[in-house]
mmCIF file with all atom_site columns, C-alpha atoms in Angstrom:
data_model
loop_
_atom_site.group_PDB
_atom_site.id
_atom_site.type_symbol
_atom_site.label_atom_id
_atom_site.label_alt_id
_atom_site.label_comp_id
_atom_site.label_asym_id
_atom_site.label_entity_id
_atom_site.label_seq_id
_atom_site.pdbx_PDB_ins_code
_atom_site.Cartn_x
_atom_site.Cartn_y
_atom_site.Cartn_z
_atom_site.occupancy
_atom_site.B_iso_or_equiv
_atom_site.pdbx_formal_charge
_atom_site.auth_seq_id
_atom_site.auth_comp_id
_atom_site.auth_asym_id
_atom_site.auth_atom_id
_atom_site.pdbx_PDB_model_num
ATOM 1   C CA . UNK A 1 1   ? -39.130 -72.546 140.166 1.00 74.00 ? 1   UNK A CA 1
ATOM 2   C CA . UNK A 1 2   ? -36.045 -70.394 140.015 1.00 82.00 ? 2   UNK A CA 1
ATOM 3   C CA . UNK A 1 3   ? -34.994 -67.127 141.498 1.00 80.00 ? 3   UNK A CA 1
ATOM 4   C CA . UNK A 1 4   ? -32.334 -64.512 141.137 1.00 82.00 ? 4   UNK A CA 1
ATOM 5   C CA . UNK A 1 5   ? -30.247 -63.473 144.102 1.00 78.00 ? 5   UNK A CA 1
ATOM 6   C CA . UNK A 1 6   ? -27.862 -60.543 143.801 1.00 82.00 ? 6   UNK A CA 1
ATOM 7   C CA . UNK A 1 7   ? -25.759 -59.488 146.761 1.00 77.00 ? 7   UNK A CA 1
ATOM 8   C CA . UNK A 1 8   ? -22.238 -58.584 147.717 1.00 77.00 ? 8   UNK A CA 1
ATOM 9   C CA . UNK A 1 9   ? -19.840 -61.390 148.494 1.00 72.00 ? 9   UNK A CA 1
ATOM 10  C CA . UNK A 1 10  ? -19.458 -60.109 152.051 1.00 75.00 ? 10  UNK A CA 1
ATOM 11  C CA . UNK A 1 11  ? -23.132 -60.568 152.873 1.00 80.00 ? 11  UNK A CA 1
ATOM 12  C CA . UNK A 1 12  ? -23.641 -62.648 155.988 1.00 89.00 ? 12  UNK A CA 1
ATOM 13  C CA . UNK A 1 13  ? -21.231 -64.992 157.705 1.00 93.00 ? 13  UNK A CA 1
ATOM 14  C CA . UNK A 1 14  ? -18.487 -66.074 155.335 1.00 94.00 ? 14  UNK A CA 1
ATOM 15  C CA . UNK A 1 15  ? -14.880 -67.208 155.117 1.00 96.00 ? 15  UNK A CA 1
ATOM 16  C CA . UNK A 1 16  ? -12.281 -65.271 153.155 1.00 95.00 ? 16  UNK A CA 1
ATOM 17  C CA . UNK A 1 17  ? -10.434 -67.420 150.627 1.00 94.00 ? 17  UNK A CA 1
ATOM 18  C CA . UNK A 1 18  ? -6.701  -66.896 150.210 1.00 97.00 ? 18  UNK A CA 1
ATOM 19  C CA . UNK A 1 19  ? -7.329  -65.182 146.839 1.00 96.00 ? 19  UNK A CA 1
ATOM 20  C CA . UNK A 1 20  ? -9.180  -62.413 148.699 1.00 95.00 ? 20  UNK A CA 1
ATOM 21  C CA . UNK A 1 21  ? -5.960  -60.532 149.514 1.00 96.00 ? 21  UNK A CA 1
ATOM 22  C CA . UNK A 1 22  ? -2.651  -60.123 147.734 1.00 96.00 ? 22  UNK A CA 1
ATOM 23  C CA . UNK A 1 23  ? 0.666   -58.698 148.832 1.00 97.00 ? 23  UNK A CA 1
ATOM 24  C CA . UNK A 1 24  ? 2.010   -56.560 145.969 1.00 96.00 ? 24  UNK A CA 1
ATOM 25  C CA . UNK A 1 25  ? -0.099  -58.602 143.513 1.00 97.00 ? 25  UNK A CA 1
ATOM 26  C CA . UNK A 1 26  ? 1.189   -61.882 144.925 1.00 97.00 ? 26  UNK A CA 1
ATOM 27  C CA . UNK A 1 27  ? -1.078  -64.348 146.708 1.00 97.00 ? 27  UNK A CA 1
ATOM 28  C CA . UNK A 1 28  ? -0.112  -66.601 149.596 1.00 97.00 ? 28  UNK A CA 1
ATOM 29  C CA . UNK A 1 29  ? 2.743   -68.943 148.733 1.00 97.00 ? 29  UNK A CA 1
ATOM 30  C CA . UNK A 1 30  ? 4.225   -66.646 146.094 1.00 97.00 ? 30  UNK A CA 1
ATOM 31  C CA . UNK A 1 31  ? 1.433   -67.145 143.539 1.00 97.00 ? 31  UNK A CA 1
ATOM 32  C CA . UNK A 1 32  ? 1.343   -64.176 141.101 1.00 97.00 ? 32  UNK A CA 1
ATOM 33  C CA . UNK A 1 33  ? -2.202  -62.816 140.766 1.00 97.00 ? 33  UNK A CA 1
ATOM 34  C CA . UNK A 1 34  ? -1.936  -62.449 136.983 1.00 96.00 ? 34  UNK A CA 1
ATOM 35  C CA . UNK A 1 35  ? -1.262  -66.190 136.608 1.00 96.00 ? 35  UNK A CA 1
ATOM 36  C CA . UNK A 1 36  ? -4.396  -67.313 138.465 1.00 97.00 ? 36  UNK A CA 1
ATOM 37  C CA . UNK A 1 37  ? -6.998  -64.560 138.002 1.00 95.00 ? 37  UNK A CA 1
ATOM 38  C CA . UNK A 1 38  ? -9.517  -65.050 135.210 1.00 93.00 ? 38  UNK A CA 1
ATOM 39  C CA . UNK A 1 39  ? -12.853 -63.540 134.178 1.00 91.00 ? 39  UNK A CA 1
ATOM 40  C CA . UNK A 1 40  ? -14.506 -66.492 135.954 1.00 89.00 ? 40  UNK A CA 1
ATOM 41  C CA . UNK A 1 41  ? -12.592 -66.065 139.198 1.00 90.00 ? 41  UNK A CA 1
ATOM 42  C CA . UNK A 1 42  ? -9.334  -67.455 140.493 1.00 94.00 ? 42  UNK A CA 1
ATOM 43  C CA . UNK A 1 43  ? -7.906  -70.792 139.398 1.00 96.00 ? 43  UNK A CA 1
ATOM 44  C CA . UNK A 1 44  ? -5.960  -71.120 142.680 1.00 96.00 ? 44  UNK A CA 1
ATOM 45  C CA . UNK A 1 45  ? -6.625  -70.167 146.294 1.00 96.00 ? 45  UNK A CA 1
ATOM 46  C CA . UNK A 1 46  ? -10.401 -69.925 145.783 1.00 94.00 ? 46  UNK A CA 1
ATOM 47  C CA . UNK A 1 47  ? -12.893 -70.864 148.479 1.00 92.00 ? 47  UNK A CA 1
ATOM 48  C CA . UNK A 1 48  ? -13.501 -74.218 146.769 1.00 94.00 ? 48  UNK A CA 1
ATOM 49  C CA . UNK A 1 49  ? -9.979  -75.237 147.844 1.00 95.00 ? 49  UNK A CA 1
ATOM 50  C CA . UNK A 1 50  ? -10.706 -74.798 151.550 1.00 96.00 ? 50  UNK A CA 1
ATOM 51  C CA . UNK A 1 51  ? -10.885 -78.206 153.175 1.00 95.00 ? 51  UNK A CA 1
ATOM 52  C CA . UNK A 1 52  ? -13.575 -78.800 155.822 1.00 96.00 ? 52  UNK A CA 1
ATOM 53  C CA . UNK A 1 53  ? -12.397 -77.191 159.042 1.00 97.00 ? 53  UNK A CA 1
ATOM 54  C CA . UNK A 1 54  ? -12.587 -79.576 161.967 1.00 97.00 ? 54  UNK A CA 1
ATOM 55  C CA . UNK A 1 55  ? -10.290 -78.246 164.669 1.00 98.00 ? 55  UNK A CA 1
ATOM 56  C CA . UNK A 1 56  ? -10.190 -77.235 168.303 1.00 97.00 ? 56  UNK A CA 1
ATOM 57  C CA . UNK A 1 57  ? -11.683 -73.807 168.829 1.00 97.00 ? 57  UNK A CA 1
ATOM 58  C CA . UNK A 1 58  ? -11.231 -71.062 171.372 1.00 98.00 ? 58  UNK A CA 1
ATOM 59  C CA . UNK A 1 59  ? -13.392 -68.006 172.060 1.00 98.00 ? 59  UNK A CA 1
ATOM 60  C CA . UNK A 1 60  ? -11.698 -64.823 173.233 1.00 98.00 ? 60  UNK A CA 1
ATOM 61  C CA . UNK A 1 61  ? -14.416 -62.532 174.597 1.00 98.00 ? 61  UNK A CA 1
ATOM 62  C CA . UNK A 1 62  ? -12.894 -59.057 174.515 1.00 98.00 ? 62  UNK A CA 1
ATOM 63  C CA . UNK A 1 63  ? -16.210 -57.355 175.312 1.00 98.00 ? 63  UNK A CA 1
ATOM 64  C CA . UNK A 1 64  ? -16.572 -59.399 178.518 1.00 98.00 ? 64  UNK A CA 1
ATOM 65  C CA . UNK A 1 65  ? -12.947 -58.699 179.412 1.00 98.00 ? 65  UNK A CA 1
ATOM 66  C CA . UNK A 1 66  ? -13.726 -54.986 179.176 1.00 98.00 ? 66  UNK A CA 1
ATOM 67  C CA . UNK A 1 67  ? -16.923 -55.466 181.211 1.00 98.00 ? 67  UNK A CA 1
ATOM 68  C CA . UNK A 1 68  ? -19.259 -54.320 178.430 1.00 98.00 ? 68  UNK A CA 1
ATOM 69  C CA . UNK A 1 69  ? -21.897 -55.919 176.221 1.00 97.00 ? 69  UNK A CA 1
ATOM 70  C CA . UNK A 1 70  ? -20.201 -54.555 173.113 1.00 98.00 ? 70  UNK A CA 1
ATOM 71  C CA . UNK A 1 71  ? -17.092 -52.585 172.301 1.00 98.00 ? 71  UNK A CA 1
ATOM 72  C CA . UNK A 1 72  ? -17.525 -49.059 171.018 1.00 98.00 ? 72  UNK A CA 1
ATOM 73  C CA . UNK A 1 73  ? -17.210 -48.270 167.303 1.00 97.00 ? 73  UNK A CA 1
ATOM 74  C CA . UNK A 1 74  ? -13.591 -47.789 166.349 1.00 95.00 ? 74  UNK A CA 1
ATOM 75  C CA . UNK A 1 75  ? -12.255 -49.614 169.424 1.00 98.00 ? 75  UNK A CA 1
ATOM 76  C CA . UNK A 1 76  ? -8.997  -51.246 168.357 1.00 98.00 ? 76  UNK A CA 1
ATOM 77  C CA . UNK A 1 77  ? -8.260  -54.701 169.765 1.00 98.00 ? 77  UNK A CA 1
ATOM 78  C CA . UNK A 1 78  ? -4.549  -55.355 170.167 1.00 98.00 ? 78  UNK A CA 1
ATOM 79  C CA . UNK A 1 79  ? -2.428  -58.388 170.995 1.00 98.00 ? 79  UNK A CA 1
ATOM 80  C CA . UNK A 1 80  ? -2.400  -57.356 174.670 1.00 98.00 ? 80  UNK A CA 1
ATOM 81  C CA . UNK A 1 81  ? -6.223  -57.603 174.732 1.00 98.00 ? 81  UNK A CA 1
ATOM 82  C CA . UNK A 1 82  ? -6.055  -61.157 173.377 1.00 98.00 ? 82  UNK A CA 1
ATOM 83  C CA . UNK A 1 83  ? -3.429  -62.095 175.983 1.00 98.00 ? 83  UNK A CA 1
ATOM 84  C CA . UNK A 1 84  ? -5.660  -60.689 178.735 1.00 98.00 ? 84  UNK A CA 1
ATOM 85  C CA . UNK A 1 85  ? -8.613  -62.721 177.425 1.00 98.00 ? 85  UNK A CA 1
ATOM 86  C CA . UNK A 1 86  ? -6.551  -65.913 177.555 1.00 98.00 ? 86  UNK A CA 1
ATOM 87  C CA . UNK A 1 87  ? -5.543  -65.204 181.163 1.00 98.00 ? 87  UNK A CA 1
ATOM 88  C CA . UNK A 1 88  ? -9.090  -64.248 182.202 1.00 97.00 ? 88  UNK A CA 1
ATOM 89  C CA . UNK A 1 89  ? -10.660 -67.304 180.536 1.00 98.00 ? 89  UNK A CA 1
ATOM 90  C CA . UNK A 1 90  ? -7.910  -69.795 181.409 1.00 97.00 ? 90  UNK A CA 1
ATOM 91  C CA . UNK A 1 91  ? -7.355  -70.770 177.766 1.00 98.00 ? 91  UNK A CA 1
ATOM 92  C CA . UNK A 1 92  ? -4.552  -70.727 175.256 1.00 98.00 ? 92  UNK A CA 1
ATOM 93  C CA . UNK A 1 93  ? -4.552  -70.391 171.493 1.00 98.00 ? 93  UNK A CA 1
ATOM 94  C CA . UNK A 1 94  ? -2.787  -73.415 170.039 1.00 98.00 ? 94  UNK A CA 1
ATOM 95  C CA . UNK A 1 95  ? -1.371  -74.235 166.610 1.00 98.00 ? 95  UNK A CA 1
ATOM 96  C CA . UNK A 1 96  ? -3.983  -75.705 164.280 1.00 98.00 ? 96  UNK A CA 1
ATOM 97  C CA . UNK A 1 97  ? -6.906  -74.238 166.207 1.00 98.00 ? 97  UNK A CA 1
ATOM 98  C CA . UNK A 1 98  ? -9.586  -71.748 165.202 1.00 98.00 ? 98  UNK A CA 1
ATOM 99  C CA . UNK A 1 99  ? -9.638  -68.589 167.318 1.00 98.00 ? 99  UNK A CA 1
ATOM 100 C CA . UNK A 1 100 ? -12.862 -66.572 167.473 1.00 98.00 ? 100 UNK A CA 1
ATOM 101 C CA . UNK A 1 101 ? -12.913 -63.059 168.903 1.00 98.00 ? 101 UNK A CA 1
ATOM 102 C CA . UNK A 1 102 ? -16.135 -61.648 170.325 1.00 98.00 ? 102 UNK A CA 1
ATOM 103 C CA . UNK A 1 103 ? -16.438 -57.892 170.188 1.00 98.00 ? 103 UNK A CA 1
ATOM 104 C CA . UNK A 1 104 ? -20.177 -57.752 170.927 1.00 98.00 ? 104 UNK A CA 1
ATOM 105 C CA . UNK A 1 105 ? -20.787 -56.244 167.512 1.00 98.00 ? 105 UNK A CA 1
ATOM 106 C CA . UNK A 1 106 ? -23.305 -58.838 166.276 1.00 97.00 ? 106 UNK A CA 1
ATOM 107 C CA . UNK A 1 107 ? -26.079 -57.168 168.291 1.00 97.00 ? 107 UNK A CA 1
ATOM 108 C CA . UNK A 1 108 ? -25.954 -54.291 165.803 1.00 97.00 ? 108 UNK A CA 1
ATOM 109 C CA . UNK A 1 109 ? -26.525 -56.450 162.701 1.00 96.00 ? 109 UNK A CA 1
ATOM 110 C CA . UNK A 1 110 ? -29.846 -54.704 161.992 1.00 96.00 ? 110 UNK A CA 1
ATOM 111 C CA . UNK A 1 111 ? -28.271 -51.238 162.345 1.00 97.00 ? 111 UNK A CA 1
ATOM 112 C CA . UNK A 1 112 ? -26.063 -51.130 159.243 1.00 94.00 ? 112 UNK A CA 1
ATOM 113 C CA . UNK A 1 113 ? -24.282 -47.873 160.046 1.00 96.00 ? 113 UNK A CA 1
ATOM 114 C CA . UNK A 1 114 ? -23.399 -48.925 163.602 1.00 97.00 ? 114 UNK A CA 1
ATOM 115 C CA . UNK A 1 115 ? -22.467 -52.474 162.601 1.00 97.00 ? 115 UNK A CA 1
ATOM 116 C CA . UNK A 1 116 ? -20.070 -51.326 159.875 1.00 96.00 ? 116 UNK A CA 1
ATOM 117 C CA . UNK A 1 117 ? -18.488 -48.729 162.181 1.00 97.00 ? 117 UNK A CA 1
ATOM 118 C CA . UNK A 1 118 ? -17.816 -51.339 164.839 1.00 97.00 ? 118 UNK A CA 1
ATOM 119 C CA . UNK A 1 119 ? -14.588 -52.364 166.530 1.00 98.00 ? 119 UNK A CA 1
ATOM 120 C CA . UNK A 1 120 ? -11.849 -54.550 165.087 1.00 98.00 ? 120 UNK A CA 1
ATOM 121 C CA . UNK A 1 121 ? -8.305  -55.818 165.367 1.00 98.00 ? 121 UNK A CA 1
ATOM 122 C CA . UNK A 1 122 ? -4.990  -54.129 164.572 1.00 98.00 ? 122 UNK A CA 1
ATOM 123 C CA . UNK A 1 123 ? -1.844  -55.652 163.066 1.00 98.00 ? 123 UNK A CA 1
ATOM 124 C CA . UNK A 1 124 ? -0.513  -56.746 166.467 1.00 98.00 ? 124 UNK A CA 1
ATOM 125 C CA . UNK A 1 125 ? -3.589  -58.948 166.983 1.00 98.00 ? 125 UNK A CA 1
ATOM 126 C CA . UNK A 1 126 ? -3.100  -60.532 163.538 1.00 98.00 ? 126 UNK A CA 1
ATOM 127 C CA . UNK A 1 127 ? 0.608   -61.140 164.209 1.00 98.00 ? 127 UNK A CA 1
ATOM 128 C CA . UNK A 1 128 ? -0.286  -62.610 167.620 1.00 98.00 ? 128 UNK A CA 1
ATOM 129 C CA . UNK A 1 129 ? -2.651  -65.110 165.984 1.00 98.00 ? 129 UNK A CA 1
ATOM 130 C CA . UNK A 1 130 ? -0.175  -65.921 163.205 1.00 98.00 ? 130 UNK A CA 1
ATOM 131 C CA . UNK A 1 131 ? 2.632   -66.554 165.703 1.00 98.00 ? 131 UNK A CA 1
ATOM 132 C CA . UNK A 1 132 ? 0.433   -69.190 167.343 1.00 98.00 ? 132 UNK A CA 1
ATOM 133 C CA . UNK A 1 133 ? -0.103  -70.986 164.037 1.00 98.00 ? 133 UNK A CA 1
ATOM 134 C CA . UNK A 1 134 ? -3.899  -70.887 163.985 1.00 98.00 ? 134 UNK A CA 1
ATOM 135 C CA . UNK A 1 135 ? -5.751  -72.403 161.040 1.00 98.00 ? 135 UNK A CA 1
ATOM 136 C CA . UNK A 1 136 ? -8.381  -69.653 161.015 1.00 98.00 ? 136 UNK A CA 1
ATOM 137 C CA . UNK A 1 137 ? -9.576  -66.621 162.946 1.00 98.00 ? 137 UNK A CA 1
ATOM 138 C CA . UNK A 1 138 ? -13.034 -65.130 163.126 1.00 98.00 ? 138 UNK A CA 1
ATOM 139 C CA . UNK A 1 139 ? -14.929 -62.255 164.652 1.00 98.00 ? 139 UNK A CA 1
ATOM 140 C CA . UNK A 1 140 ? -18.380 -60.730 164.954 1.00 98.00 ? 140 UNK A CA 1
ATOM 141 C CA . UNK A 1 141 ? -17.584 -57.762 162.744 1.00 97.00 ? 141 UNK A CA 1
ATOM 142 C CA . UNK A 1 142 ? -17.522 -57.084 159.027 1.00 95.00 ? 142 UNK A CA 1
ATOM 143 C CA . UNK A 1 143 ? -13.845 -57.566 158.274 1.00 94.00 ? 143 UNK A CA 1
ATOM 144 C CA . UNK A 1 144 ? -11.743 -58.692 161.283 1.00 97.00 ? 144 UNK A CA 1
ATOM 145 C CA . UNK A 1 145 ? -9.712  -55.466 160.997 1.00 98.00 ? 145 UNK A CA 1
ATOM 146 C CA . UNK A 1 146 ? -10.635 -52.205 162.705 1.00 98.00 ? 146 UNK A CA 1
ATOM 147 C CA . UNK A 1 147 ? -12.488 -50.035 160.159 1.00 96.00 ? 147 UNK A CA 1
ATOM 148 C CA . UNK A 1 148 ? -10.360 -47.260 158.693 1.00 96.00 ? 148 UNK A CA 1
ATOM 149 C CA . UNK A 1 149 ? -7.222  -48.083 160.710 1.00 97.00 ? 149 UNK A CA 1
ATOM 150 C CA . UNK A 1 150 ? -4.071  -47.602 158.645 1.00 97.00 ? 150 UNK A CA 1
ATOM 151 C CA . UNK A 1 151 ? -1.058  -49.532 159.860 1.00 97.00 ? 151 UNK A CA 1
ATOM 152 C CA . UNK A 1 152 ? 1.967   -47.211 159.934 1.00 97.00 ? 152 UNK A CA 1
ATOM 153 C CA . UNK A 1 153 ? 4.540   -49.981 159.369 1.00 97.00 ? 153 UNK A CA 1
ATOM 154 C CA . UNK A 1 154 ? 2.709   -51.801 156.569 1.00 97.00 ? 154 UNK A CA 1
ATOM 155 C CA . UNK A 1 155 ? 1.247   -48.620 155.094 1.00 96.00 ? 155 UNK A CA 1
ATOM 156 C CA . UNK A 1 156 ? -2.158  -50.123 154.434 1.00 96.00 ? 156 UNK A CA 1
ATOM 157 C CA . UNK A 1 157 ? -5.691  -50.465 155.713 1.00 97.00 ? 157 UNK A CA 1
ATOM 158 C CA . UNK A 1 158 ? -6.853  -53.919 156.846 1.00 97.00 ? 158 UNK A CA 1
ATOM 159 C CA . UNK A 1 159 ? -3.396  -55.077 157.905 1.00 98.00 ? 159 UNK A CA 1
ATOM 160 C CA . UNK A 1 160 ? -4.842  -58.301 159.294 1.00 98.00 ? 160 UNK A CA 1
ATOM 161 C CA . UNK A 1 161 ? -5.972  -59.340 155.829 1.00 98.00 ? 161 UNK A CA 1
ATOM 162 C CA . UNK A 1 162 ? -2.450  -58.817 154.484 1.00 98.00 ? 162 UNK A CA 1
ATOM 163 C CA . UNK A 1 163 ? -0.764  -60.592 157.406 1.00 98.00 ? 163 UNK A CA 1
ATOM 164 C CA . UNK A 1 164 ? -3.184  -63.485 157.794 1.00 98.00 ? 164 UNK A CA 1
ATOM 165 C CA . UNK A 1 165 ? -4.368  -64.265 154.253 1.00 98.00 ? 165 UNK A CA 1
ATOM 166 C CA . UNK A 1 166 ? -1.565  -63.162 151.930 1.00 98.00 ? 166 UNK A CA 1
ATOM 167 C CA . UNK A 1 167 ? 1.475   -63.700 154.115 1.00 98.00 ? 167 UNK A CA 1
ATOM 168 C CA . UNK A 1 168 ? 0.490   -66.586 156.413 1.00 98.00 ? 168 UNK A CA 1
ATOM 169 C CA . UNK A 1 169 ? -2.333  -68.485 154.679 1.00 98.00 ? 169 UNK A CA 1
ATOM 170 C CA . UNK A 1 170 ? -4.681  -68.157 157.662 1.00 98.00 ? 170 UNK A CA 1
ATOM 171 C CA . UNK A 1 171 ? -8.393  -67.930 156.859 1.00 98.00 ? 171 UNK A CA 1
ATOM 172 C CA . UNK A 1 172 ? -10.595 -65.142 158.215 1.00 98.00 ? 172 UNK A CA 1
ATOM 173 C CA . UNK A 1 173 ? -14.254 -65.809 159.099 1.00 98.00 ? 173 UNK A CA 1
ATOM 174 C CA . UNK A 1 174 ? -16.404 -62.680 159.300 1.00 97.00 ? 174 UNK A CA 1
ATOM 175 C CA . UNK A 1 175 ? -19.843 -61.616 160.517 1.00 97.00 ? 175 UNK A CA 1
ATOM 176 C CA . UNK A 1 176 ? -20.109 -64.345 163.141 1.00 98.00 ? 176 UNK A CA 1
ATOM 177 C CA . UNK A 1 177 ? -22.878 -64.587 165.750 1.00 97.00 ? 177 UNK A CA 1
ATOM 178 C CA . UNK A 1 178 ? -20.934 -65.274 168.971 1.00 98.00 ? 178 UNK A CA 1
ATOM 179 C CA . UNK A 1 179 ? -23.243 -63.925 171.705 1.00 97.00 ? 179 UNK A CA 1
ATOM 180 C CA . UNK A 1 180 ? -24.874 -67.252 172.608 1.00 97.00 ? 180 UNK A CA 1
ATOM 181 C CA . UNK A 1 181 ? -21.530 -69.040 172.727 1.00 97.00 ? 181 UNK A CA 1
ATOM 182 C CA . UNK A 1 182 ? -20.134 -66.280 174.949 1.00 97.00 ? 182 UNK A CA 1
ATOM 183 C CA . UNK A 1 183 ? -23.181 -66.468 177.244 1.00 97.00 ? 183 UNK A CA 1
ATOM 184 C CA . UNK A 1 184 ? -22.447 -70.170 177.788 1.00 96.00 ? 184 UNK A CA 1
ATOM 185 C CA . UNK A 1 185 ? -18.894 -69.287 178.934 1.00 93.00 ? 185 UNK A CA 1
ATOM 186 C CA . UNK A 1 186 ? -17.566 -72.214 176.901 1.00 92.00 ? 186 UNK A CA 1
ATOM 187 C CA . UNK A 1 187 ? -14.298 -70.644 175.889 1.00 95.00 ? 187 UNK A CA 1
#
């Protein structure tokens, strides 16, 4: 038996490979896009190059910090929010770890319009993670970044993708289900 499955690459929980974002047509590490992009995909920085991730993890529950089940659509999470989560939870984000951010957005998975309009991070949150030297970040939203938020300094949408993937080589994991982990208070 065989079947055909056609869907977007951002369907479900997934990790963004480093080839997912360029900075002026240059991938992480100074790799020019035109040298590695082919009709069959990328010859460098593809998802097949990601080594298994076995690392300490930390959960930063921004929704709980704000005293809500889920953040409102368009709510922008900033570095200060992540700092407050660390203080509230008694944790720190260390180099080589994986930092997951719960926004409470996963509960809207079956409501496409609401899910896609959800909250997300701004550039300061991405810089905050990068400064700590994390291996990967993740969140329970579609794209880590706050939908539609243009960064005035970088002049782009999805500043976290530029900062984390293209400039720092930090993976982004999207569409996570973090509610059960958060309920266990195992930060």
